[in-house]
Short mmCIF file of C-alpha atoms in Angstrom, two decimals:
data_model
loop_
_atom_site.label_atom_id
_atom_site.label_comp_id
_atom_site.label_asym_id
_atom_site.label_seq_id
_atom_site.Cartn_x
_atom_site.Cartn_y
_atom_site.Cartn_z
CA MET A 52 78.80 107.30 79.20
CA LYS A 53 77.06 109.47 81.95
CA MET A 54 78.36 108.80 85.51
CA THR A 55 75.02 108.15 87.02
CA ILE A 56 75.87 104.52 88.02
CA PRO A 57 74.50 103.57 91.43
CA GLU A 58 76.78 102.93 94.27
CA SER A 59 75.55 99.38 94.71
CA THR A 60 76.39 98.67 91.07
CA ILE A 61 79.94 100.11 91.64
CA HIS A 62 80.39 97.58 94.55
CA ARG A 63 79.70 94.77 92.15
CA MET A 64 81.88 96.01 89.29
CA PRO A 65 85.09 94.47 90.65
CA GLN A 66 83.32 91.12 90.60
CA TYR A 67 82.33 91.66 86.96
CA ILE A 68 85.82 92.66 86.10
CA LYS A 69 86.99 89.39 87.76
CA VAL A 70 84.66 87.29 85.64
CA LEU A 71 85.78 89.06 82.57
CA GLU A 72 89.44 88.35 83.32
CA TYR A 73 88.59 84.73 83.92
CA LEU A 74 86.84 84.57 80.55
CA ASP A 75 89.52 86.54 78.84
CA GLU A 76 92.20 84.02 80.04
CA GLY A 77 90.01 81.23 78.68
CA LYS A 78 90.06 83.12 75.28
CA VAL A 79 86.31 83.68 75.40
CA LEU A 80 85.48 86.53 73.05
CA PHE A 81 81.80 87.46 73.99
CA VAL A 82 79.81 87.30 77.19
CA THR A 83 76.13 87.55 77.89
CA SER A 84 74.37 88.31 81.22
CA ARG A 85 73.54 84.58 81.32
CA ASP A 86 77.33 83.78 81.35
CA PHE A 87 77.72 86.23 84.29
CA GLU A 88 75.04 84.46 86.14
CA THR A 89 76.84 81.13 86.17
CA HIS A 90 79.94 82.83 87.62
CA ILE A 91 78.76 85.18 90.12
CA ASP A 92 76.58 85.01 93.34
CA VAL A 93 74.41 87.80 92.55
CA ASN A 94 70.73 87.68 91.69
CA PRO A 95 70.44 87.48 87.68
CA SER A 96 67.94 90.30 87.52
CA ILE A 97 70.42 92.63 89.30
CA ILE A 98 73.19 91.42 86.96
CA ARG A 99 71.02 92.30 83.99
CA LYS A 100 70.11 95.77 85.54
CA ASP A 101 73.84 96.51 86.24
CA LEU A 102 74.88 95.57 82.68
CA SER A 103 72.13 97.73 81.19
CA TYR A 104 74.24 100.67 82.34
CA PHE A 105 76.79 99.58 79.85
CA GLY A 106 74.33 98.84 77.27
CA GLU A 107 76.06 100.63 74.37
CA PHE A 108 78.98 98.07 74.57
CA GLY A 109 76.67 95.20 73.80
CA VAL A 110 76.45 93.55 70.39
CA ARG A 111 72.93 92.39 69.53
CA GLY A 112 72.63 88.58 69.65
CA LYS A 113 76.25 88.13 70.64
CA GLY A 114 76.47 89.96 74.01
CA TYR A 115 79.35 92.00 75.18
CA SER A 116 82.89 91.97 73.87
CA VAL A 117 84.94 90.41 76.83
CA THR A 118 88.06 92.65 76.42
CA GLY A 119 86.11 95.73 75.40
CA LEU A 120 83.85 95.55 78.33
CA LYS A 121 86.73 94.78 80.67
CA GLN A 122 88.62 97.78 79.48
CA GLU A 123 85.60 100.04 79.91
CA LEU A 124 84.83 98.77 83.42
CA GLU A 125 88.48 99.24 84.38
CA LYS A 126 88.37 102.73 83.19
CA ILE A 127 85.23 103.55 85.05
CA MET A 128 86.83 102.08 88.25
CA GLY A 129 89.90 104.08 87.80
CA LEU A 130 92.48 101.36 87.18
CA THR A 131 94.95 103.73 85.64
CA GLY A 132 98.13 102.60 87.45
CA HIS A 133 98.41 103.29 91.19
CA ARG A 134 101.31 103.06 93.61
CA THR A 135 101.06 102.26 97.33
CA ILE A 136 102.99 101.24 100.34
CA ILE A 137 102.46 98.38 102.82
CA ILE A 138 102.71 99.19 106.46
CA GLY A 139 103.98 96.08 108.37
CA ALA A 140 106.45 93.54 107.32
CA GLY A 141 104.93 90.67 109.19
CA ASN A 142 103.36 87.56 107.55
CA ILE A 143 100.55 89.51 105.88
CA GLY A 144 102.74 92.28 104.63
CA LYS A 145 105.16 89.64 103.18
CA ALA A 146 102.39 87.70 101.56
CA LEU A 147 101.12 90.92 100.01
CA THR A 148 104.52 91.77 98.41
CA ASN A 149 104.14 88.45 96.61
CA TYR A 150 100.45 88.85 95.64
CA LYS A 151 99.92 88.24 91.99
CA GLY A 152 96.55 89.92 91.84
CA PHE A 153 98.08 93.46 92.08
CA ASP A 154 99.48 93.17 88.42
CA ASN A 155 95.92 92.70 87.13
CA ILE A 156 94.71 95.92 88.73
CA LYS A 157 97.86 97.82 87.75
CA LEU A 158 98.96 98.41 91.32
CA LYS A 159 102.69 98.85 92.24
CA ILE A 160 103.90 98.33 95.81
CA ASN A 161 106.65 100.97 96.29
CA ALA A 162 107.93 100.19 99.65
CA VAL A 163 107.17 98.35 103.01
CA PHE A 164 107.33 100.11 106.33
CA ASP A 165 108.17 98.53 109.67
CA ASN A 166 109.51 99.58 113.14
CA ASP A 167 111.71 96.42 113.49
CA GLU A 168 115.37 97.39 113.21
CA ARG A 169 116.28 93.82 111.97
CA LYS A 170 113.89 94.27 109.13
CA ILE A 171 114.57 97.85 108.17
CA GLY A 172 117.08 98.07 105.26
CA SER A 173 116.18 94.62 103.96
CA MET A 174 114.30 93.66 100.89
CA ILE A 175 111.10 91.54 100.50
CA ASN A 176 110.74 90.28 96.95
CA THR A 177 112.59 93.26 95.49
CA ILE A 178 110.67 95.75 97.64
CA PRO A 179 112.64 97.73 100.29
CA VAL A 180 111.66 97.72 104.00
CA LEU A 181 112.01 101.28 105.23
CA ASP A 182 111.78 102.76 108.72
CA ILE A 183 108.18 103.65 109.81
CA LYS A 184 109.52 106.89 111.17
CA THR A 185 110.17 108.01 107.63
CA MET A 186 106.61 107.03 106.44
CA LYS A 187 104.99 110.55 106.56
CA ALA A 188 107.79 112.23 104.58
CA TYR A 189 107.69 109.30 102.01
CA VAL A 190 103.91 109.65 101.50
CA GLU A 191 104.17 113.25 100.81
CA SER A 192 107.32 113.23 98.58
CA GLU A 193 106.06 110.26 96.60
CA ASN A 194 102.52 111.43 96.50
CA ILE A 195 100.99 108.19 97.89
CA GLU A 196 97.24 108.36 97.97
CA PHE A 197 96.38 105.28 99.98
CA VAL A 198 98.24 102.78 102.13
CA ILE A 199 97.77 99.16 102.96
CA MET A 200 97.81 98.48 106.76
CA ALA A 201 99.02 95.13 107.87
CA VAL A 202 100.22 95.69 111.28
CA PRO A 203 99.29 93.88 114.47
CA SER A 204 96.01 95.07 115.89
CA SER A 205 97.75 96.14 119.09
CA ILE A 206 99.61 98.92 117.30
CA ALA A 207 96.94 99.80 114.74
CA ASP A 208 95.93 102.91 116.61
CA LEU A 209 99.42 104.27 116.81
CA VAL A 210 99.89 103.88 112.92
CA VAL A 211 96.48 105.48 112.35
CA ASP A 212 97.54 108.56 114.30
CA GLN A 213 100.48 108.99 112.05
CA LEU A 214 98.40 108.55 108.99
CA ILE A 215 95.81 111.03 110.15
CA ASP A 216 98.67 113.46 110.42
CA SER A 217 99.65 112.88 106.76
CA ASP A 218 97.86 113.67 103.45
CA ILE A 219 96.72 110.16 103.00
CA LYS A 220 93.35 109.70 101.40
CA GLY A 221 92.61 106.06 101.96
CA ILE A 222 93.50 103.03 104.06
CA ILE A 223 93.16 99.40 103.11
CA ASN A 224 92.77 97.80 106.60
CA PHE A 225 93.99 94.31 107.12
CA THR A 226 93.82 94.45 111.00
CA SER A 227 90.81 93.18 112.81
CA LYS A 228 90.50 96.52 114.47
CA PHE A 229 87.75 99.02 113.70
CA LEU A 230 89.79 102.20 112.73
CA SER A 231 88.38 105.56 113.83
CA VAL A 232 89.48 108.31 111.24
CA PRO A 233 88.30 111.69 110.01
CA LYS A 234 85.79 111.64 107.21
CA ARG A 235 88.35 112.72 104.55
CA ILE A 236 90.15 109.32 104.88
CA LYS A 237 88.30 106.34 103.35
CA VAL A 238 88.87 103.09 105.17
CA ILE A 239 88.15 99.86 103.39
CA SER A 240 88.48 96.88 105.68
CA ILE A 241 89.40 93.39 104.59
CA ASN A 242 87.57 91.59 107.27
CA ILE A 243 88.42 88.07 107.37
CA ASP A 244 86.07 87.30 110.30
CA THR A 245 83.07 88.95 108.62
CA LYS A 246 83.54 86.74 105.51
CA ILE A 247 83.74 83.76 107.65
CA MET A 248 80.58 84.75 109.57
CA GLU A 249 78.81 84.70 106.18
CA MET A 250 80.03 81.15 105.77
CA PHE A 251 78.76 80.15 109.29
CA TYR A 252 75.31 81.52 108.18
CA PHE A 253 75.36 79.64 104.94
CA LEU A 254 76.30 76.33 106.92
CA LYS A 255 73.57 77.05 109.42
CA LYS A 256 70.95 77.55 106.66
CA SER A 257 72.05 74.39 104.69
CA ARG A 258 71.78 72.40 108.00
CA MET A 259 68.22 73.50 108.27
CA LYS A 260 67.19 72.37 104.77
CA MET B 118 62.07 85.83 115.77
CA LYS B 119 60.88 84.79 112.33
CA MET B 120 63.68 83.92 109.93
CA THR B 121 62.41 86.23 107.11
CA ILE B 122 65.50 88.45 107.23
CA PRO B 123 66.51 89.43 103.64
CA GLU B 124 69.83 88.24 102.20
CA SER B 125 71.21 91.78 101.82
CA THR B 126 70.58 92.33 105.63
CA ILE B 127 72.49 89.10 106.37
CA HIS B 128 75.46 90.46 104.34
CA ARG B 129 75.57 93.52 106.59
CA MET B 130 75.04 91.66 109.83
CA PRO B 131 78.83 90.91 110.36
CA GLN B 132 79.52 94.65 110.08
CA TYR B 133 76.88 95.33 112.81
CA ILE B 134 78.48 92.70 114.92
CA LYS B 135 81.89 94.39 114.49
CA VAL B 136 80.45 97.74 115.60
CA LEU B 137 78.70 96.11 118.58
CA GLU B 138 82.14 94.51 119.59
CA TYR B 139 83.91 97.83 119.32
CA LEU B 140 81.22 99.54 121.47
CA ASP B 141 81.31 96.56 123.93
CA GLU B 142 85.02 96.97 124.32
CA GLY B 143 84.56 100.66 125.13
CA LYS B 144 81.95 99.76 127.85
CA VAL B 145 79.09 101.29 125.87
CA LEU B 146 75.79 99.81 127.20
CA PHE B 147 73.27 100.98 124.69
CA VAL B 148 73.37 101.79 121.08
CA THR B 149 70.91 103.60 118.67
CA SER B 150 70.70 103.39 114.95
CA ARG B 151 72.32 106.86 114.95
CA ASP B 152 75.43 105.40 116.70
CA PHE B 153 75.60 102.76 114.04
CA GLU B 154 75.48 105.48 111.33
CA THR B 155 78.80 107.07 112.64
CA HIS B 156 80.63 103.68 112.53
CA ILE B 157 79.50 102.05 109.35
CA ASP B 158 79.57 103.00 105.69
CA VAL B 159 76.00 102.13 104.90
CA ASN B 160 73.07 104.43 104.12
CA PRO B 161 71.33 105.38 107.48
CA SER B 162 67.93 104.48 106.08
CA ILE B 163 69.19 101.00 105.31
CA ILE B 164 70.68 100.62 108.81
CA ARG B 165 67.23 101.61 110.38
CA LYS B 166 65.40 99.18 108.15
CA ASP B 167 67.92 96.38 109.04
CA LEU B 168 67.62 97.04 112.79
CA SER B 169 63.80 97.09 112.52
CA TYR B 170 64.11 93.32 112.04
CA PHE B 171 65.46 93.10 115.57
CA GLY B 172 63.01 95.66 116.88
CA GLU B 173 61.80 93.65 119.93
CA PHE B 174 65.36 93.89 121.44
CA GLY B 175 65.14 97.72 121.58
CA VAL B 176 64.35 99.68 124.70
CA ARG B 177 62.21 102.81 124.02
CA GLY B 178 64.39 105.95 124.42
CA LYS B 179 67.60 104.13 124.95
CA GLY B 180 68.15 101.94 121.98
CA TYR B 181 69.42 98.49 121.90
CA SER B 182 71.40 96.76 124.66
CA VAL B 183 74.96 96.32 123.13
CA THR B 184 75.66 92.92 124.56
CA GLY B 185 72.07 91.68 124.15
CA LEU B 186 71.84 92.61 120.41
CA LYS B 187 75.45 91.23 119.92
CA GLN B 188 74.48 87.91 121.29
CA GLU B 189 71.26 87.86 119.28
CA LEU B 190 73.01 88.65 116.02
CA GLU B 191 75.77 86.05 116.72
CA LYS B 192 73.04 83.50 117.33
CA ILE B 193 71.17 84.35 114.07
CA MET B 194 74.56 84.14 112.10
CA GLY B 195 75.35 80.80 113.65
CA LEU B 196 78.51 81.65 115.71
CA THR B 197 78.17 78.54 117.76
CA GLY B 198 81.77 77.33 117.82
CA HIS B 199 83.26 76.06 114.43
CA ARG B 200 86.43 74.21 113.66
CA THR B 201 88.32 74.51 110.37
CA ILE B 202 91.56 73.81 108.64
CA ILE B 203 93.91 76.00 106.60
CA ILE B 204 95.41 74.70 103.33
CA GLY B 205 98.73 76.20 102.64
CA ALA B 206 101.51 76.89 105.16
CA GLY B 207 102.94 79.91 103.26
CA ASN B 208 102.89 83.53 104.38
CA ILE B 209 99.03 83.93 104.33
CA GLY B 210 98.54 80.46 106.06
CA LYS B 211 101.05 81.43 108.79
CA ALA B 212 99.47 84.88 109.21
CA LEU B 213 95.98 83.33 109.67
CA THR B 214 97.16 80.88 112.40
CA ASN B 215 98.10 84.07 114.35
CA TYR B 216 94.97 85.94 113.61
CA LYS B 217 93.25 87.27 116.68
CA GLY B 218 89.88 87.82 115.04
CA PHE B 219 89.09 84.09 115.04
CA ASP B 220 88.60 84.06 118.84
CA ASN B 221 85.78 86.64 118.58
CA ILE B 222 83.91 84.49 116.13
CA LYS B 223 84.58 81.29 118.15
CA LEU B 224 86.56 79.67 115.28
CA LYS B 225 89.27 77.12 116.09
CA ILE B 226 91.99 76.25 113.54
CA ASN B 227 92.49 72.51 113.92
CA ALA B 228 95.40 72.03 111.52
CA VAL B 229 97.32 73.35 108.53
CA PHE B 230 97.81 71.27 105.42
CA ASP B 231 100.80 71.58 103.03
CA ASN B 232 102.76 69.52 100.47
CA ASP B 233 106.24 70.80 101.45
CA GLU B 234 108.09 67.89 103.27
CA ARG B 235 110.15 70.45 105.10
CA LYS B 236 106.98 71.87 106.73
CA ILE B 237 105.03 68.74 107.32
CA GLY B 238 105.31 67.61 110.91
CA SER B 239 106.19 71.03 112.24
CA MET B 240 104.03 73.35 114.26
CA ILE B 241 102.88 76.91 113.47
CA ASN B 242 101.74 78.70 116.74
CA THR B 243 100.71 75.41 118.39
CA ILE B 244 98.93 74.22 115.24
CA PRO B 245 100.25 71.17 113.51
CA VAL B 246 101.27 71.09 109.85
CA LEU B 247 99.92 67.89 108.16
CA ASP B 248 100.54 66.28 104.80
CA ILE B 249 98.04 67.45 102.19
CA LYS B 250 97.65 63.82 101.11
CA THR B 251 95.81 63.05 104.39
CA MET B 252 93.54 66.04 104.08
CA LYS B 253 90.50 64.16 102.65
CA ALA B 254 90.55 61.59 105.41
CA TYR B 255 90.97 64.24 108.04
CA VAL B 256 88.05 66.33 106.85
CA GLU B 257 85.93 63.25 106.98
CA SER B 258 87.07 61.95 110.37
CA GLU B 259 87.05 65.42 111.98
CA ASN B 260 83.73 66.44 110.39
CA ILE B 261 85.23 69.75 109.01
CA GLU B 262 82.50 71.60 107.13
CA PHE B 263 84.63 74.31 105.45
CA VAL B 264 88.21 74.98 104.78
CA ILE B 265 90.31 78.14 104.38
CA MET B 266 92.42 77.97 101.07
CA ALA B 267 95.68 79.94 101.19
CA VAL B 268 97.71 78.23 98.56
CA PRO B 269 99.51 79.73 95.51
CA SER B 270 97.06 80.34 92.64
CA SER B 271 99.11 78.07 90.48
CA ILE B 272 98.03 74.97 92.49
CA ALA B 273 94.51 76.18 93.43
CA ASP B 274 92.78 74.00 90.78
CA LEU B 275 94.66 70.86 92.11
CA VAL B 276 93.44 71.50 95.65
CA VAL B 277 89.90 72.29 94.51
CA ASP B 278 89.74 68.94 92.74
CA GLN B 279 90.65 67.22 96.06
CA LEU B 280 88.00 69.27 97.86
CA ILE B 281 85.31 68.46 95.38
CA ASP B 282 86.08 64.83 96.14
CA SER B 283 85.36 65.29 99.76
CA ASP B 284 82.30 66.21 101.80
CA ILE B 285 83.36 69.82 102.30
CA LYS B 286 80.50 72.31 102.16
CA GLY B 287 82.36 75.64 101.93
CA ILE B 288 85.66 77.23 100.88
CA ILE B 289 87.04 80.55 102.14
CA ASN B 290 89.20 81.44 99.13
CA PHE B 291 92.29 83.54 99.63
CA THR B 292 93.79 82.81 96.15
CA SER B 293 93.21 85.43 93.52
CA LYS B 294 91.77 82.64 91.27
CA PHE B 295 88.15 82.21 90.40
CA LEU B 296 87.30 78.67 91.67
CA SER B 297 84.98 76.62 89.77
CA VAL B 298 83.03 74.11 92.00
CA PRO B 299 79.68 72.20 92.09
CA LYS B 300 76.72 74.16 93.53
CA ARG B 301 76.71 72.20 96.72
CA ILE B 302 80.08 73.87 97.78
CA LYS B 303 79.78 77.58 98.79
CA VAL B 304 82.82 79.63 97.82
CA ILE B 305 83.46 82.91 99.65
CA SER B 306 86.44 84.72 98.26
CA ILE B 307 88.45 87.20 100.08
CA ASN B 308 89.40 89.27 97.04
CA ILE B 309 92.03 91.82 98.00
CA ASP B 310 92.09 93.28 94.55
CA THR B 311 88.34 93.87 94.35
CA LYS B 312 88.61 95.82 97.54
CA ILE B 313 91.48 97.88 96.19
CA MET B 314 89.48 98.51 93.05
CA GLU B 315 86.77 100.06 95.29
CA MET B 316 89.57 102.30 96.71
CA PHE B 317 90.69 103.40 93.22
CA TYR B 318 87.04 104.35 92.47
CA PHE B 319 86.81 106.38 95.60
CA LEU B 320 90.07 108.15 94.84
CA LYS B 321 88.97 108.86 91.25
CA LYS B 322 85.61 110.25 92.55
CA SER B 323 87.27 112.43 95.21
CA ARG B 324 89.65 113.85 92.56
CA MET B 325 86.66 114.96 90.43
CA LYS B 326 85.11 116.87 93.30
#
């Protein structure tokens, strides 16, 4: 397959993979674009256009093989087994060490980093909590490409300064702060409040109907 | 202003509001589309198109008033002061009661619901933990329009069944489960793994450069 898939399609790919996982768990063997439409909040014509990029995997009259398409999309997205660290052993950090979804995307949490001496040296769900002072050396020796940042917003800038100083290529940002980093570092924010704003808008619209 | 703003623009609005908040904190008075471009991972031509819908707020040669545009976008998005409940008093539920971002979007957490008798009757950061059996009655008497679901995936379906039985209009879904609900209920999922998949794709691409 040629890698000429548009950026906007790539953004929807994880959603398609989610639907395929769901169908796979339910022992569904084939999926059509119509099936996707019932499971996903994207315009049907866009779904059909997106799927046309993977046309060669389709079987005429049957649709796409669920496991086949899933494997192909996972390959395109680079789900080849990544390792990462979590920065922050607070509630969010703890919840993430326990997060089942990481297995599905072949992600392993190597360690959690914190600055609280009562936490350093302990374990959270079999994952060691290490001293944040050793983070930069760890990232380099273990070849960690991206980190998950789950620290209080008040110390986000401090942590970011340390990350800028390392070889890190990406940050998954759980803080509500807007992170200012050099272009070489990709920040993907999990913005709870932006998602909730979308809900407000939906509620407002449904009230006007 | 006419409400003919496209859906895709609406999806980017929370990001614009985030940038405006950031600039406002830094005491910046005016913002141009160029300023947005440095803060947001969206194609510049799309940003300019989106902002053109709010053209009347712009001042020639100066750009948009940061506070003025922020207030206007908040009004469009329906940030008028909402109340909600959190279902699940585990790590994610606890982290959310402490989440600072909710103040910015004028959201109040009324209560947390759980089925664990050791937790029921306690408080998390001044918010009471109530018995999940009383949730349906609470939602109705308090006129709760949407809930935040932060329960283990294994009991997600059970909770969803209760929600379907109530007047709830929306679910913010923190579980990694795909929720199957009637069309009248809007589900917005905060999918950690889909965001991390985007990071994998970025890393794969940057390795190929």
